[in-house]
Amino acid sequence: LFLAVGVAAALQLLLGELALFMYRHGGPLLAVQWLAWLENWGWFIAYAPLVAFLPLLFPDGRLPSRRWRPLAWFALGWIAFLAVAFAIAPGRFDQPPVVNPAGIGPSGSFAAAISSSDWPLFVAAVICLLCVCSLFFRYRRADGDVRQQVKWFGLGAAFTLACLLAG
């Protein structure tokens, strides 16, 4: 999971820098648009699986039980749904300032409604909260080393969340 996130994040950043470089140096506009498009929704593909699946699969890489499979599949489907919604939302990108080449329709389209409303992100937050709840169930059933691992994970997650909120 960490390797996949690292590779996806590096690729996303590389595509963004390449789009910016080509934009500043007069590269073909179509190539700049598509590279910027990949970079502007690629962050979601890079980081969303980490946020959803790290607490769900910690510490041994397996789900706590078979009952968690529907949540894992639902989280995966929701990540794909939001990635597509971000990818086809009409509008302009910030850096480089080009139009989304895959943007569909006017501002009243489905993609614009998904990307501008808060309910998809609320559902994503609920999914992440349920994934974090898996740690509590795992902690209650665990003994010794696994309990210590979950405690350290919780401490690190709380510190990270506090830093994100403070920032």
N, C-alpha and C. Protein backbone atom coordinates (compact mmCIF):
# COMPACT_ATOMS: atom_id res chain seq x y z
N LEU A 1 0.83 -1.19 0.00
CA LEU A 1 0.00 0.00 0.00
C LEU A 1 0.87 1.25 0.00
N PHE A 2 1.88 1.27 0.86
CA PHE A 2 2.76 2.43 0.90
C PHE A 2 3.55 2.59 -0.40
N LEU A 3 3.99 1.48 -0.97
CA LEU A 3 4.72 1.57 -2.24
C LEU A 3 3.83 2.08 -3.36
N ALA A 4 2.60 1.59 -3.41
CA ALA A 4 1.68 2.04 -4.45
C ALA A 4 1.37 3.52 -4.30
N VAL A 5 1.16 3.97 -3.07
CA VAL A 5 0.89 5.40 -2.83
C VAL A 5 2.11 6.23 -3.19
N GLY A 6 3.28 5.77 -2.83
CA GLY A 6 4.50 6.51 -3.17
C GLY A 6 4.72 6.63 -4.66
N VAL A 7 4.51 5.55 -5.39
CA VAL A 7 4.68 5.59 -6.84
C VAL A 7 3.62 6.48 -7.49
N ALA A 8 2.37 6.35 -7.04
CA ALA A 8 1.29 7.17 -7.62
C ALA A 8 1.50 8.65 -7.31
N ALA A 9 1.93 8.97 -6.09
CA ALA A 9 2.17 10.37 -5.75
C ALA A 9 3.35 10.95 -6.53
N ALA A 10 4.39 10.17 -6.69
CA ALA A 10 5.55 10.64 -7.46
C ALA A 10 5.17 10.86 -8.92
N LEU A 11 4.40 9.95 -9.48
CA LEU A 11 3.96 10.10 -10.86
C LEU A 11 3.04 11.31 -11.02
N GLN A 12 2.17 11.52 -10.07
CA GLN A 12 1.26 12.67 -10.12
C GLN A 12 2.06 13.97 -10.05
N LEU A 13 3.02 14.06 -9.17
CA LEU A 13 3.83 15.27 -9.07
C LEU A 13 4.69 15.47 -10.32
N LEU A 14 5.23 14.39 -10.86
CA LEU A 14 6.03 14.49 -12.08
C LEU A 14 5.20 15.01 -13.25
N LEU A 15 3.98 14.50 -13.40
CA LEU A 15 3.12 14.95 -14.49
C LEU A 15 2.75 16.42 -14.32
N GLY A 16 2.52 16.85 -13.08
CA GLY A 16 2.21 18.26 -12.83
C GLY A 16 3.38 19.16 -13.17
N GLU A 17 4.57 18.76 -12.78
CA GLU A 17 5.74 19.58 -13.10
C GLU A 17 6.03 19.59 -14.60
N LEU A 18 5.81 18.47 -15.26
CA LEU A 18 6.00 18.41 -16.71
C LEU A 18 4.99 19.30 -17.42
N ALA A 19 3.74 19.30 -16.97
CA ALA A 19 2.73 20.18 -17.57
C ALA A 19 3.10 21.64 -17.38
N LEU A 20 3.55 22.00 -16.20
CA LEU A 20 3.95 23.38 -15.93
C LEU A 20 5.16 23.79 -16.76
N PHE A 21 6.13 22.89 -16.89
CA PHE A 21 7.31 23.16 -17.70
C PHE A 21 6.93 23.37 -19.16
N MET A 22 6.09 22.48 -19.68
CA MET A 22 5.67 22.61 -21.08
C MET A 22 4.85 23.87 -21.30
N TYR A 23 4.03 24.26 -20.33
CA TYR A 23 3.23 25.47 -20.46
C TYR A 23 4.11 26.72 -20.51
N ARG A 24 5.12 26.76 -19.65
CA ARG A 24 6.02 27.92 -19.59
C ARG A 24 6.94 28.01 -20.79
N HIS A 25 7.24 26.88 -21.41
CA HIS A 25 8.18 26.88 -22.53
C HIS A 25 7.50 26.68 -23.87
N GLY A 26 6.21 26.90 -23.94
CA GLY A 26 5.50 26.88 -25.22
C GLY A 26 5.28 25.50 -25.81
N GLY A 27 5.06 24.51 -24.98
CA GLY A 27 4.76 23.17 -25.48
C GLY A 27 3.37 23.12 -26.08
N PRO A 28 3.03 22.02 -26.72
CA PRO A 28 1.70 21.90 -27.33
C PRO A 28 0.61 22.00 -26.25
N LEU A 29 -0.39 22.85 -26.50
CA LEU A 29 -1.43 23.12 -25.52
C LEU A 29 -2.23 21.86 -25.18
N LEU A 30 -2.48 21.01 -26.16
CA LEU A 30 -3.24 19.79 -25.91
C LEU A 30 -2.50 18.87 -24.94
N ALA A 31 -1.20 18.74 -25.12
CA ALA A 31 -0.40 17.91 -24.21
C ALA A 31 -0.38 18.52 -22.81
N VAL A 32 -0.27 19.83 -22.73
CA VAL A 32 -0.28 20.51 -21.43
C VAL A 32 -1.61 20.28 -20.72
N GLN A 33 -2.71 20.38 -21.47
CA GLN A 33 -4.03 20.18 -20.87
C GLN A 33 -4.18 18.76 -20.31
N TRP A 34 -3.77 17.76 -21.08
CA TRP A 34 -3.95 16.39 -20.62
C TRP A 34 -3.00 16.05 -19.47
N LEU A 35 -1.80 16.58 -19.48
CA LEU A 35 -0.89 16.36 -18.35
C LEU A 35 -1.42 17.04 -17.09
N ALA A 36 -1.92 18.25 -17.24
CA ALA A 36 -2.51 18.96 -16.09
C ALA A 36 -3.76 18.23 -15.60
N TRP A 37 -4.51 17.66 -16.52
CA TRP A 37 -5.69 16.89 -16.15
C TRP A 37 -5.31 15.69 -15.29
N LEU A 38 -4.29 14.95 -15.73
CA LEU A 38 -3.84 13.79 -14.95
C LEU A 38 -3.35 14.21 -13.57
N GLU A 39 -2.67 15.33 -13.50
CA GLU A 39 -2.12 15.79 -12.23
C GLU A 39 -3.22 16.28 -11.29
N ASN A 40 -4.25 16.89 -11.82
CA ASN A 40 -5.27 17.52 -10.98
C ASN A 40 -6.25 16.54 -10.36
N TRP A 41 -6.42 15.37 -10.87
CA TRP A 41 -7.24 14.37 -10.16
C TRP A 41 -6.40 13.20 -9.70
N GLY A 42 -5.15 13.14 -10.10
CA GLY A 42 -4.27 12.04 -9.70
C GLY A 42 -3.95 12.04 -8.22
N TRP A 43 -4.00 13.21 -7.58
CA TRP A 43 -3.73 13.27 -6.14
C TRP A 43 -4.73 12.42 -5.37
N PHE A 44 -5.97 12.39 -5.88
CA PHE A 44 -7.00 11.62 -5.18
C PHE A 44 -6.71 10.13 -5.26
N ILE A 45 -6.31 9.68 -6.43
CA ILE A 45 -5.95 8.26 -6.61
C ILE A 45 -4.70 7.93 -5.79
N ALA A 46 -3.81 8.90 -5.64
CA ALA A 46 -2.57 8.65 -4.91
C ALA A 46 -2.79 8.53 -3.41
N TYR A 47 -3.63 9.38 -2.83
CA TYR A 47 -3.71 9.44 -1.38
C TYR A 47 -4.97 8.84 -0.76
N ALA A 48 -6.06 8.76 -1.48
CA ALA A 48 -7.30 8.24 -0.91
C ALA A 48 -7.19 6.78 -0.45
N PRO A 49 -6.53 5.90 -1.21
CA PRO A 49 -6.41 4.52 -0.71
C PRO A 49 -5.64 4.43 0.60
N LEU A 50 -4.67 5.30 0.78
CA LEU A 50 -3.91 5.29 2.03
C LEU A 50 -4.80 5.67 3.21
N VAL A 51 -5.60 6.71 3.03
CA VAL A 51 -6.46 7.18 4.11
C VAL A 51 -7.54 6.14 4.44
N ALA A 52 -8.07 5.48 3.43
CA ALA A 52 -9.15 4.52 3.67
C ALA A 52 -8.63 3.15 4.10
N PHE A 53 -7.60 2.66 3.44
CA PHE A 53 -7.21 1.27 3.65
C PHE A 53 -6.11 1.07 4.70
N LEU A 54 -5.35 2.10 5.02
CA LEU A 54 -4.32 1.91 6.04
C LEU A 54 -4.93 1.53 7.39
N PRO A 55 -5.93 2.27 7.90
CA PRO A 55 -6.50 1.81 9.18
C PRO A 55 -7.26 0.49 9.07
N LEU A 56 -7.83 0.24 7.91
CA LEU A 56 -8.61 -0.99 7.74
C LEU A 56 -7.72 -2.23 7.70
N LEU A 57 -6.53 -2.11 7.15
CA LEU A 57 -5.65 -3.27 6.99
C LEU A 57 -4.52 -3.34 8.02
N PHE A 58 -4.41 -2.34 8.87
CA PHE A 58 -3.33 -2.32 9.85
C PHE A 58 -3.59 -3.36 10.93
N PRO A 59 -2.64 -4.07 11.48
CA PRO A 59 -1.20 -4.08 11.26
C PRO A 59 -0.71 -5.22 10.38
N ASP A 60 -1.58 -6.16 10.02
CA ASP A 60 -1.08 -7.35 9.33
C ASP A 60 -1.43 -7.41 7.85
N GLY A 61 -2.08 -6.39 7.32
CA GLY A 61 -2.40 -6.37 5.90
C GLY A 61 -3.67 -7.12 5.54
N ARG A 62 -4.40 -7.58 6.53
CA ARG A 62 -5.65 -8.30 6.29
C ARG A 62 -6.79 -7.56 6.97
N LEU A 63 -8.00 -7.80 6.46
CA LEU A 63 -9.18 -7.23 7.10
C LEU A 63 -9.37 -7.88 8.47
N PRO A 64 -10.00 -7.16 9.41
CA PRO A 64 -10.21 -7.76 10.74
C PRO A 64 -11.05 -9.04 10.69
N SER A 65 -12.04 -9.09 9.81
CA SER A 65 -12.83 -10.31 9.62
C SER A 65 -13.52 -10.21 8.26
N ARG A 66 -14.25 -11.27 7.89
CA ARG A 66 -14.95 -11.28 6.60
C ARG A 66 -16.05 -10.22 6.54
N ARG A 67 -16.57 -9.83 7.68
CA ARG A 67 -17.64 -8.84 7.72
C ARG A 67 -17.20 -7.47 7.22
N TRP A 68 -15.91 -7.22 7.15
CA TRP A 68 -15.39 -5.93 6.72
C TRP A 68 -15.21 -5.86 5.20
N ARG A 69 -15.41 -6.97 4.51
CA ARG A 69 -15.25 -6.97 3.05
C ARG A 69 -16.17 -5.99 2.33
N PRO A 70 -17.47 -5.93 2.68
CA PRO A 70 -18.33 -4.95 1.99
C PRO A 70 -17.85 -3.51 2.15
N LEU A 71 -17.34 -3.17 3.34
CA LEU A 71 -16.81 -1.83 3.53
C LEU A 71 -15.59 -1.58 2.66
N ALA A 72 -14.72 -2.57 2.56
CA ALA A 72 -13.53 -2.41 1.72
C ALA A 72 -13.92 -2.22 0.26
N TRP A 73 -14.85 -3.01 -0.22
CA TRP A 73 -15.30 -2.88 -1.61
C TRP A 73 -16.02 -1.55 -1.83
N PHE A 74 -16.84 -1.15 -0.85
CA PHE A 74 -17.54 0.12 -0.97
C PHE A 74 -16.55 1.28 -0.98
N ALA A 75 -15.53 1.22 -0.13
CA ALA A 75 -14.50 2.27 -0.11
C ALA A 75 -13.76 2.33 -1.44
N LEU A 76 -13.43 1.19 -1.98
CA LEU A 76 -12.75 1.16 -3.28
C LEU A 76 -13.64 1.73 -4.38
N GLY A 77 -14.90 1.36 -4.38
CA GLY A 77 -15.83 1.90 -5.37
C GLY A 77 -16.04 3.39 -5.21
N TRP A 78 -16.10 3.86 -3.97
CA TRP A 78 -16.29 5.29 -3.74
C TRP A 78 -15.06 6.09 -4.17
N ILE A 79 -13.88 5.54 -3.95
CA ILE A 79 -12.66 6.20 -4.42
C ILE A 79 -12.69 6.32 -5.94
N ALA A 80 -13.08 5.26 -6.62
CA ALA A 80 -13.16 5.31 -8.08
C ALA A 80 -14.23 6.31 -8.53
N PHE A 81 -15.38 6.32 -7.86
CA PHE A 81 -16.46 7.24 -8.20
C PHE A 81 -16.01 8.69 -8.06
N LEU A 82 -15.38 9.04 -6.94
CA LEU A 82 -14.93 10.41 -6.73
C LEU A 82 -13.80 10.79 -7.69
N ALA A 83 -12.92 9.84 -8.00
CA ALA A 83 -11.85 10.13 -8.95
C ALA A 83 -12.42 10.48 -10.32
N VAL A 84 -13.42 9.72 -10.76
CA VAL A 84 -14.05 10.01 -12.05
C VAL A 84 -14.78 11.35 -11.99
N ALA A 85 -15.45 11.63 -10.88
CA ALA A 85 -16.16 12.91 -10.74
C ALA A 85 -15.19 14.08 -10.80
N PHE A 86 -14.05 13.96 -10.12
CA PHE A 86 -13.05 15.03 -10.18
C PHE A 86 -12.45 15.15 -11.58
N ALA A 87 -12.29 14.02 -12.24
CA ALA A 87 -11.64 14.02 -13.57
C ALA A 87 -12.51 14.66 -14.63
N ILE A 88 -13.84 14.52 -14.54
CA ILE A 88 -14.70 15.04 -15.61
C ILE A 88 -15.40 16.34 -15.23
N ALA A 89 -15.06 16.92 -14.08
CA ALA A 89 -15.68 18.18 -13.68
C ALA A 89 -15.17 19.30 -14.60
N PRO A 90 -16.07 20.11 -15.14
CA PRO A 90 -15.64 21.20 -16.01
C PRO A 90 -14.96 22.31 -15.21
N GLY A 91 -14.13 23.07 -15.88
CA GLY A 91 -13.48 24.20 -15.22
C GLY A 91 -12.04 24.37 -15.68
N ARG A 92 -11.36 25.29 -15.00
CA ARG A 92 -9.96 25.58 -15.29
C ARG A 92 -9.10 25.08 -14.14
N PHE A 93 -7.89 24.71 -14.45
CA PHE A 93 -6.93 24.30 -13.44
C PHE A 93 -6.16 25.53 -12.97
N ASP A 94 -5.56 25.42 -11.80
CA ASP A 94 -4.78 26.53 -11.26
C ASP A 94 -3.41 26.63 -11.90
N GLN A 95 -2.67 25.54 -11.85
CA GLN A 95 -1.30 25.54 -12.39
C GLN A 95 -1.12 24.34 -13.29
N PRO A 96 -0.89 24.48 -14.52
CA PRO A 96 -0.97 25.68 -15.35
C PRO A 96 -2.43 26.06 -15.61
N PRO A 97 -2.70 27.33 -15.90
CA PRO A 97 -4.08 27.78 -16.08
C PRO A 97 -4.66 27.37 -17.43
N VAL A 98 -5.07 26.13 -17.52
CA VAL A 98 -5.67 25.62 -18.76
C VAL A 98 -7.03 25.02 -18.43
N VAL A 99 -7.84 24.82 -19.45
CA VAL A 99 -9.18 24.26 -19.29
C VAL A 99 -9.08 22.73 -19.21
N ASN A 100 -9.96 22.15 -18.39
CA ASN A 100 -10.02 20.69 -18.27
C ASN A 100 -10.47 20.11 -19.61
N PRO A 101 -9.62 19.33 -20.29
CA PRO A 101 -10.00 18.78 -21.59
C PRO A 101 -11.06 17.68 -21.50
N ALA A 102 -11.23 17.11 -20.32
CA ALA A 102 -12.22 16.04 -20.15
C ALA A 102 -13.48 16.53 -19.46
N GLY A 103 -13.56 17.84 -19.24
CA GLY A 103 -14.73 18.40 -18.57
C GLY A 103 -15.98 18.17 -19.39
N ILE A 104 -17.03 17.73 -18.73
CA ILE A 104 -18.27 17.40 -19.42
C ILE A 104 -19.32 18.45 -19.14
N GLY A 105 -19.86 19.00 -20.20
CA GLY A 105 -21.05 19.83 -20.16
C GLY A 105 -20.94 21.15 -19.42
N PRO A 106 -22.09 21.80 -19.28
CA PRO A 106 -22.14 23.09 -18.61
C PRO A 106 -22.02 22.94 -17.10
N SER A 107 -22.09 24.05 -16.41
CA SER A 107 -21.88 24.01 -14.96
C SER A 107 -22.99 23.26 -14.23
N GLY A 108 -24.13 23.03 -14.85
CA GLY A 108 -25.21 22.29 -14.21
C GLY A 108 -25.12 20.79 -14.41
N SER A 109 -24.02 20.30 -14.92
CA SER A 109 -23.90 18.87 -15.21
C SER A 109 -23.70 18.06 -13.94
N PHE A 110 -23.80 16.76 -14.09
CA PHE A 110 -23.63 15.83 -12.98
C PHE A 110 -22.24 15.96 -12.37
N ALA A 111 -21.22 16.07 -13.22
CA ALA A 111 -19.85 16.15 -12.71
C ALA A 111 -19.64 17.40 -11.88
N ALA A 112 -20.21 18.52 -12.32
CA ALA A 112 -20.07 19.76 -11.55
C ALA A 112 -20.81 19.65 -10.22
N ALA A 113 -21.96 19.01 -10.24
CA ALA A 113 -22.73 18.85 -9.00
C ALA A 113 -21.97 17.98 -8.00
N ILE A 114 -21.35 16.93 -8.49
CA ILE A 114 -20.59 16.04 -7.61
C ILE A 114 -19.37 16.75 -7.05
N SER A 115 -18.62 17.43 -7.90
CA SER A 115 -17.38 18.03 -7.45
C SER A 115 -17.59 19.28 -6.61
N SER A 116 -18.75 19.92 -6.72
CA SER A 116 -18.97 21.15 -5.96
C SER A 116 -19.77 20.93 -4.68
N SER A 117 -20.42 19.81 -4.53
CA SER A 117 -21.23 19.58 -3.33
C SER A 117 -20.41 18.88 -2.26
N ASP A 118 -20.96 18.89 -1.07
CA ASP A 118 -20.25 18.33 0.07
C ASP A 118 -20.63 16.89 0.39
N TRP A 119 -21.73 16.39 -0.15
CA TRP A 119 -22.18 15.04 0.24
C TRP A 119 -21.23 13.93 -0.18
N PRO A 120 -20.57 14.01 -1.35
CA PRO A 120 -19.62 12.92 -1.65
C PRO A 120 -18.45 12.89 -0.68
N LEU A 121 -17.99 14.06 -0.27
CA LEU A 121 -16.89 14.10 0.69
C LEU A 121 -17.37 13.68 2.08
N PHE A 122 -18.64 13.94 2.39
CA PHE A 122 -19.19 13.47 3.65
C PHE A 122 -19.23 11.94 3.68
N VAL A 123 -19.66 11.33 2.59
CA VAL A 123 -19.69 9.87 2.51
C VAL A 123 -18.26 9.31 2.62
N ALA A 124 -17.31 9.99 1.97
CA ALA A 124 -15.91 9.55 2.07
C ALA A 124 -15.42 9.66 3.51
N ALA A 125 -15.82 10.71 4.22
CA ALA A 125 -15.42 10.85 5.62
C ALA A 125 -16.03 9.75 6.48
N VAL A 126 -17.28 9.39 6.20
CA VAL A 126 -17.93 8.30 6.94
C VAL A 126 -17.20 6.98 6.68
N ILE A 127 -16.83 6.76 5.43
CA ILE A 127 -16.07 5.54 5.09
C ILE A 127 -14.77 5.50 5.87
N CYS A 128 -14.06 6.62 5.89
CA CYS A 128 -12.79 6.67 6.63
C CYS A 128 -13.01 6.45 8.12
N LEU A 129 -14.09 7.02 8.66
CA LEU A 129 -14.40 6.83 10.06
C LEU A 129 -14.68 5.36 10.37
N LEU A 130 -15.42 4.68 9.48
CA LEU A 130 -15.68 3.26 9.67
C LEU A 130 -14.39 2.45 9.59
N CYS A 131 -13.51 2.85 8.69
CA CYS A 131 -12.22 2.15 8.59
C CYS A 131 -11.41 2.34 9.86
N VAL A 132 -11.47 3.52 10.45
CA VAL A 132 -10.78 3.76 11.72
C VAL A 132 -11.42 2.94 12.84
N CYS A 133 -12.74 2.77 12.76
CA CYS A 133 -13.43 1.94 13.77
C CYS A 133 -12.92 0.50 13.75
N SER A 134 -12.44 0.04 12.60
CA SER A 134 -11.91 -1.32 12.55
C SER A 134 -10.72 -1.48 13.49
N LEU A 135 -9.99 -0.40 13.72
CA LEU A 135 -8.86 -0.46 14.66
C LEU A 135 -9.34 -0.70 16.09
N PHE A 136 -10.46 -0.11 16.47
CA PHE A 136 -10.99 -0.34 17.81
C PHE A 136 -11.41 -1.79 18.00
N PHE A 137 -12.07 -2.36 16.99
CA PHE A 137 -12.44 -3.77 17.07
C PHE A 137 -11.22 -4.66 17.10
N ARG A 138 -10.23 -4.32 16.31
CA ARG A 138 -9.00 -5.11 16.30
C ARG A 138 -8.29 -5.00 17.64
N TYR A 139 -8.31 -3.82 18.24
CA TYR A 139 -7.66 -3.61 19.54
C TYR A 139 -8.34 -4.44 20.63
N ARG A 140 -9.65 -4.47 20.61
CA ARG A 140 -10.38 -5.21 21.64
C ARG A 140 -10.11 -6.71 21.57
N ARG A 141 -9.93 -7.25 20.38
CA ARG A 141 -9.70 -8.69 20.23
C ARG A 141 -8.23 -9.08 20.32
N ALA A 142 -7.35 -8.10 20.28
CA ALA A 142 -5.91 -8.40 20.19
C ALA A 142 -5.31 -8.63 21.56
N ASP A 143 -4.06 -9.11 21.53
CA ASP A 143 -3.30 -9.26 22.75
C ASP A 143 -1.86 -8.83 22.50
N GLY A 144 -1.20 -8.40 23.52
CA GLY A 144 0.22 -8.11 23.49
C GLY A 144 0.69 -7.17 22.40
N ASP A 145 1.43 -7.75 21.44
CA ASP A 145 2.09 -6.96 20.41
C ASP A 145 1.12 -6.18 19.52
N VAL A 146 0.02 -6.80 19.14
CA VAL A 146 -0.93 -6.13 18.25
C VAL A 146 -1.56 -4.94 18.96
N ARG A 147 -1.84 -5.08 20.25
CA ARG A 147 -2.38 -3.95 21.01
C ARG A 147 -1.38 -2.79 21.03
N GLN A 148 -0.13 -3.10 21.24
CA GLN A 148 0.89 -2.05 21.24
C GLN A 148 1.01 -1.39 19.87
N GLN A 149 0.93 -2.18 18.81
CA GLN A 149 1.00 -1.62 17.46
C GLN A 149 -0.18 -0.69 17.20
N VAL A 150 -1.36 -1.09 17.62
CA VAL A 150 -2.54 -0.25 17.40
C VAL A 150 -2.44 1.03 18.24
N LYS A 151 -1.91 0.93 19.45
CA LYS A 151 -1.71 2.13 20.28
C LYS A 151 -0.75 3.11 19.60
N TRP A 152 0.36 2.61 19.10
CA TRP A 152 1.33 3.48 18.42
C TRP A 152 0.75 4.08 17.14
N PHE A 153 -0.01 3.27 16.43
CA PHE A 153 -0.67 3.78 15.22
C PHE A 153 -1.64 4.89 15.58
N GLY A 154 -2.42 4.69 16.64
CA GLY A 154 -3.36 5.72 17.09
C GLY A 154 -2.66 6.99 17.52
N LEU A 155 -1.53 6.87 18.20
CA LEU A 155 -0.77 8.04 18.60
C LEU A 155 -0.25 8.80 17.38
N GLY A 156 0.29 8.07 16.41
CA GLY A 156 0.78 8.70 15.19
C GLY A 156 -0.33 9.35 14.39
N ALA A 157 -1.48 8.68 14.32
CA ALA A 157 -2.62 9.24 13.58
C ALA A 157 -3.15 10.48 14.27
N ALA A 158 -3.23 10.46 15.60
CA ALA A 158 -3.71 11.63 16.34
C ALA A 158 -2.76 12.81 16.16
N PHE A 159 -1.46 12.55 16.20
CA PHE A 159 -0.47 13.62 15.99
C PHE A 159 -0.57 14.19 14.58
N THR A 160 -0.72 13.31 13.59
CA THR A 160 -0.86 13.77 12.21
C THR A 160 -2.12 14.59 12.02
N LEU A 161 -3.22 14.14 12.59
CA LEU A 161 -4.47 14.89 12.49
C LEU A 161 -4.38 16.24 13.17
N ALA A 162 -3.72 16.29 14.34
CA ALA A 162 -3.54 17.56 15.04
C ALA A 162 -2.69 18.52 14.21
N CYS A 163 -1.65 18.00 13.58
CA CYS A 163 -0.81 18.86 12.73
C CYS A 163 -1.56 19.36 11.51
N LEU A 164 -2.39 18.50 10.90
CA LEU A 164 -3.18 18.92 9.76
C LEU A 164 -4.20 19.99 10.15
N LEU A 165 -4.84 19.83 11.29
CA LEU A 165 -5.81 20.81 11.74
C LEU A 165 -5.14 22.13 12.14
N ALA A 166 -3.96 22.04 12.73
CA ALA A 166 -3.24 23.26 13.11
C ALA A 166 -2.72 24.00 11.87
N GLY A 167 -2.41 23.25 10.82
CA GLY A 167 -1.88 23.86 9.60
C GLY A 167 -2.97 24.54 8.82
